[in-house]
Structures are given as structure tokens and as C-alpha cells.
Coordinates of C-alpha atoms in Angstrom, one line a residue:
Chain A
D129 CA 88.1 133.2 78.1
T130 CA 86.7 132.3 82.0
A131 CA 85.7 129.1 83.1
V132 CA 83.2 130.4 85.3
S133 CA 81.9 134.1 85.6
Q134 CA 79.9 135.7 87.5
T135 CA 78.3 140.0 87.3
P136 CA 78.2 142.0 88.5
K137 CA 82.4 142.1 90.7
Y138 CA 81.2 144.2 93.5
L139 CA 77.2 145.2 94.4
V140 CA 76.3 147.8 97.0
T141 CA 73.1 148.5 98.1
Q142 CA 70.7 149.7 100.3
M143 CA 68.4 147.2 103.0
G144 CA 64.7 146.2 101.3
N145 CA 66.0 146.4 97.8
D146 CA 65.9 143.7 95.0
K147 CA 69.0 142.7 93.4
S148 CA 70.2 139.9 90.8
I149 CA 73.5 138.2 90.8
K150 CA 74.7 136.4 87.5
C151 CA 76.2 133.2 86.4
E152 CA 77.9 131.5 83.7
Q153 CA 80.2 128.5 83.1
N154 CA 81.6 127.4 79.3
L155 CA 82.7 124.2 80.9
G156 CA 79.9 121.7 79.4
H157 CA 79.1 121.0 83.2
D158 CA 75.5 119.4 84.2
T159 CA 76.0 120.9 87.5
M160 CA 76.0 124.3 89.4
Y161 CA 75.9 126.5 92.2
W162 CA 76.2 128.5 94.1
Y163 CA 78.0 129.3 97.9
K164 CA 77.6 132.2 100.7
Q165 CA 81.3 133.3 102.4
D166 CA 80.8 135.0 104.9
S167 CA 82.9 137.6 106.8
K168 CA 84.9 135.0 109.0
K169 CA 85.9 133.0 105.5
F170 CA 83.3 130.3 106.2
L171 CA 81.3 128.5 102.7
K172 CA 78.1 127.0 103.0
I173 CA 75.9 125.8 100.1
M174 CA 72.8 127.5 98.7
F175 CA 71.8 125.7 95.8
S176 CA 72.4 123.7 93.5
Y177 CA 71.5 122.7 89.8
N178 CA 71.9 120.1 87.9
N179 CA 70.9 120.8 84.3
K180 CA 68.1 123.3 84.9
E181 CA 66.3 121.2 87.7
L182 CA 66.9 122.6 91.8
I183 CA 68.8 119.3 92.9
I184 CA 70.1 121.0 96.7
N185 CA 67.8 124.3 98.3
E186 CA 69.9 124.1 101.9
T187 CA 67.2 125.8 104.1
V188 CA 68.2 129.6 102.4
P189 CA 65.3 132.4 103.0
N190 CA 63.0 132.1 99.9
R191 CA 63.9 135.6 99.7
F192 CA 66.8 134.1 97.0
S193 CA 65.9 132.6 94.3
P194 CA 67.4 130.6 91.7
K195 CA 66.9 130.6 88.3
S196 CA 68.7 128.3 85.2
P197 CA 67.4 128.9 81.9
D198 CA 70.3 126.4 81.1
K199 CA 72.5 124.7 82.2
A200 CA 75.2 127.1 81.2
H201 CA 74.2 129.8 83.7
L202 CA 72.8 130.0 87.8
N203 CA 71.5 133.5 88.4
L204 CA 70.8 134.2 91.7
H205 CA 68.1 136.5 92.4
I206 CA 67.2 138.4 95.9
N207 CA 64.6 140.6 97.0
S208 CA 64.6 142.9 100.1
L209 CA 67.4 142.8 100.9
E210 CA 69.1 142.5 104.0
L211 CA 71.7 143.9 106.3
G212 CA 73.2 139.9 107.2
D213 CA 73.1 139.1 103.4
S214 CA 75.8 141.3 103.3
A215 CA 78.7 138.3 101.7
V216 CA 81.0 137.3 99.1
Y217 CA 78.5 134.7 96.6
F218 CA 80.6 132.0 94.6
C219 CA 78.7 130.5 92.0
A220 CA 80.4 126.6 91.0
S221 CA 80.3 124.4 88.3
S222 CA 80.8 120.7 88.4
G223 CA 81.1 117.6 85.8
G224 CA 82.2 115.1 87.7
R225 CA 82.9 115.7 91.7
E226 CA 85.5 118.8 91.1
L227 CA 83.8 122.4 91.4
F228 CA 85.1 125.2 89.8
F229 CA 84.1 128.4 91.5
G230 CA 83.6 131.3 89.8
E231 CA 85.8 135.0 91.0
G232 CA 82.6 136.0 93.6
S233 CA 80.2 138.8 93.5
R234 CA 80.8 140.9 97.0
L235 CA 77.5 142.2 98.3
T236 CA 76.7 144.6 100.5
V237 CA 73.5 146.1 101.6
L238 CA 73.6 149.0 103.7
Chain B
A243 CA 76.6 113.6 107.7
Q244 CA 79.6 114.8 106.6
S245 CA 82.1 117.7 108.3
V246 CA 85.5 118.9 108.5
T247 CA 87.7 120.4 111.3
Q248 CA 91.1 122.8 110.4
P249 CA 91.9 123.2 113.5
D250 CA 94.5 125.8 113.0
I251 CA 92.8 129.2 112.1
H252 CA 95.8 131.4 111.3
I253 CA 99.3 130.0 110.4
T254 CA 102.7 132.3 110.1
V255 CA 105.8 130.4 108.2
S256 CA 109.0 132.3 107.0
E257 CA 109.6 131.7 103.1
G258 CA 111.6 128.8 102.6
A259 CA 110.3 126.8 105.9
S260 CA 108.0 123.3 105.6
L261 CA 104.3 123.6 105.9
E262 CA 101.7 122.0 107.2
L263 CA 97.8 122.9 107.2
R264 CA 95.8 120.2 109.1
C265 CA 92.4 119.1 108.6
N266 CA 90.1 116.1 110.0
Y267 CA 86.8 115.4 108.6
S268 CA 83.5 113.1 109.9
Y269 CA 82.6 110.8 107.6
G270 CA 81.0 107.4 107.7
A271 CA 82.3 105.6 104.3
T272 CA 85.7 107.4 102.2
P273 CA 84.9 111.0 101.4
Y274 CA 86.0 112.7 98.1
L275 CA 88.7 115.0 99.6
F276 CA 90.1 118.3 98.7
W277 CA 91.9 121.1 98.9
Y278 CA 90.8 124.8 97.2
V279 CA 93.4 127.5 97.6
Q280 CA 91.9 131.7 98.1
S281 CA 94.4 134.3 97.2
P282 CA 92.8 138.0 98.6
G283 CA 89.8 138.6 96.7
Q284 CA 89.6 135.8 94.3
G285 CA 87.5 132.9 93.2
L286 CA 88.7 128.8 94.8
Q287 CA 90.7 127.3 93.1
L288 CA 92.0 123.6 93.8
L289 CA 95.2 122.5 94.6
L290 CA 94.8 118.3 95.0
K291 CA 92.0 115.9 95.7
Y292 CA 91.7 112.2 96.9
F293 CA 89.3 109.9 95.2
S294 CA 90.5 106.3 96.3
G295 CA 94.0 104.9 95.6
D296 CA 97.3 105.9 96.7
T297 CA 96.9 107.6 100.0
L298 CA 99.8 110.8 98.9
V299 CA 98.2 113.1 96.0
Q300 CA 100.2 115.6 94.6
G301 CA 98.8 118.6 94.1
I302 CA 100.0 122.2 92.2
K303 CA 102.0 124.3 93.2
G304 CA 104.3 121.9 95.1
F305 CA 101.3 120.6 97.4
E306 CA 101.2 117.2 98.3
A307 CA 98.7 116.2 101.0
E308 CA 97.9 112.3 103.1
F309 CA 94.7 110.6 103.9
K310 CA 94.8 108.2 106.7
R311 CA 92.0 107.3 107.2
S312 CA 93.1 105.6 111.0
Q313 CA 93.1 109.9 111.1
S314 CA 90.0 110.9 109.8
S315 CA 93.2 113.3 108.6
F316 CA 94.0 114.4 105.1
N317 CA 96.9 117.1 105.8
L318 CA 98.3 119.3 103.7
R319 CA 102.3 119.5 103.2
K320 CA 104.9 121.7 101.2
P321 CA 108.8 121.7 101.8
S322 CA 109.3 125.3 101.1
V323 CA 106.9 127.8 101.3
H324 CA 107.2 130.8 98.8
W325 CA 106.0 134.2 99.8
S326 CA 103.5 133.8 96.3
D327 CA 101.9 130.3 99.1
A328 CA 99.9 133.1 101.0
A329 CA 96.4 133.0 100.8
E330 CA 93.6 131.3 102.8
Y331 CA 93.1 127.5 102.4
F332 CA 90.0 125.3 102.9
C333 CA 89.8 121.6 103.1
A334 CA 86.1 119.7 102.0
V335 CA 84.5 116.7 101.9
G336 CA 81.6 115.3 100.1
A337 CA 80.0 112.1 99.7
S338 CA 79.3 109.1 97.0
N339 CA 75.8 110.2 97.8
T340 CA 75.6 113.7 97.5
D341 CA 77.0 116.7 95.3
K342 CA 77.5 118.6 98.3
L343 CA 80.6 119.5 99.2
I344 CA 81.3 120.2 103.3
F345 CA 84.3 123.3 103.8
G346 CA 86.7 123.2 106.5
T347 CA 86.2 127.4 108.0
G348 CA 90.1 127.7 106.9
T349 CA 93.7 128.3 107.5
R350 CA 94.7 131.9 106.4
L351 CA 98.9 131.3 105.8
Q352 CA 100.7 134.3 106.4
V353 CA 104.5 134.0 104.9
F354 CA 107.7 136.2 106.5
P355 CA 110.2 137.1 103.7

């Protein structure tokens, strides 16, 4: 009964392809996030949603499109993948100030 | 805007030795402060947090941290490190007017037997 679960855990794809990562939380939280962790382990927020509404968009290229069908799910779709998109993408949720993270989805773009 | 600095990229200690990981933040008001740990191939797990009140906070796995407003610091400590503590440690700061957490660049802890 994982609190924040992401799929897939690993994703290897070619440049120019489109891919999606799914995230679900069973904590009853209203807010969900996507963070990107680069090869140097630096963590940067990409988006946050509160009850299906976009709250934070940190100047992420519009090739990245988050979608929240309900407050328990936040998916990330990436169009026209580039080499620089290779990273680990973490989903997180929050009911207050503390974030609960998923295990991450490692995306490798060849 | 808030920011976080973790001055130590990599720290190596012997098992049983004490540990202190440094974290300095920049924020105009009282921040919300966190320490997270990331084991290889895993997500981030919350060790402890400070919102207000007692400036010495206890966390899981025997960790503690002390908020020092005068030094803008929130250093993480453990009296006796175990080999299983080897991981990446992240300090993070949040503000009252946003849900966003800003993370430091992390400190990698290596533990020798």
C-alpha cells in the first residue's frame, strides 16, 4: 500500500518521442507535485497542483504537460523528448508543508 | 525568495563516529525547514522538520537538528553513525506564502566500517 506510487520506474526512449509518467497518491492529500532531479542530484520543482488546479509552473518548457484527472492523480506527459530531459522525475504529495515522495521514474533519452 | 546552501558535497565518517551536516538558508521570515534522506535508487524520506517552537527537533533514525536563527542554519546531527546511514541528505526550506520547497544540492554521506 505505497503512499505515492509512480509508473514506470524506468523509461528508456529515443529523442523526439513522446512519453508519460503516471503518479497516484492514497494519502488523501490535496496538493501534488512534480520535481526533476538531474545527474548532480539537484532537485527542482516543476509543477504543483492543488485539487486538480495548476498552482506552480516553474518556467518548464511547454513540451511538458501535467494533467490531474482527480486530486489523487498527477500525470506528466513529455513531447518531443530531448537529451537534456534525461533525469529522475519525482512525484510528491502534501497535506500541509511536508512532502511525501514517490520512488522516482528514471528517464533516459538516447 | 528563499534559498538553501549545503556547503559539504561529500562527507566520510567511520561507523560509530558523530555526524554533523551543515545547512544554511536564506529567507526573510521564519522558514519551514526540513531534512530529507535519499538512499540509492529510492525516493526522499523525511527525517525531521521545524515549523516553530523548540529549536532542537528530533527525527527518525536517531537524527536531530537545531534551528539557529542568528546563523540562518539548520544543521543535522547524529551522535553515532551506522553503516545504513550512508545516503544522500537534502536540506529544504519552505515559505509561508507558497507550497514550494527549495532544496539544497545535497550532501553525500559515506560510512566506513
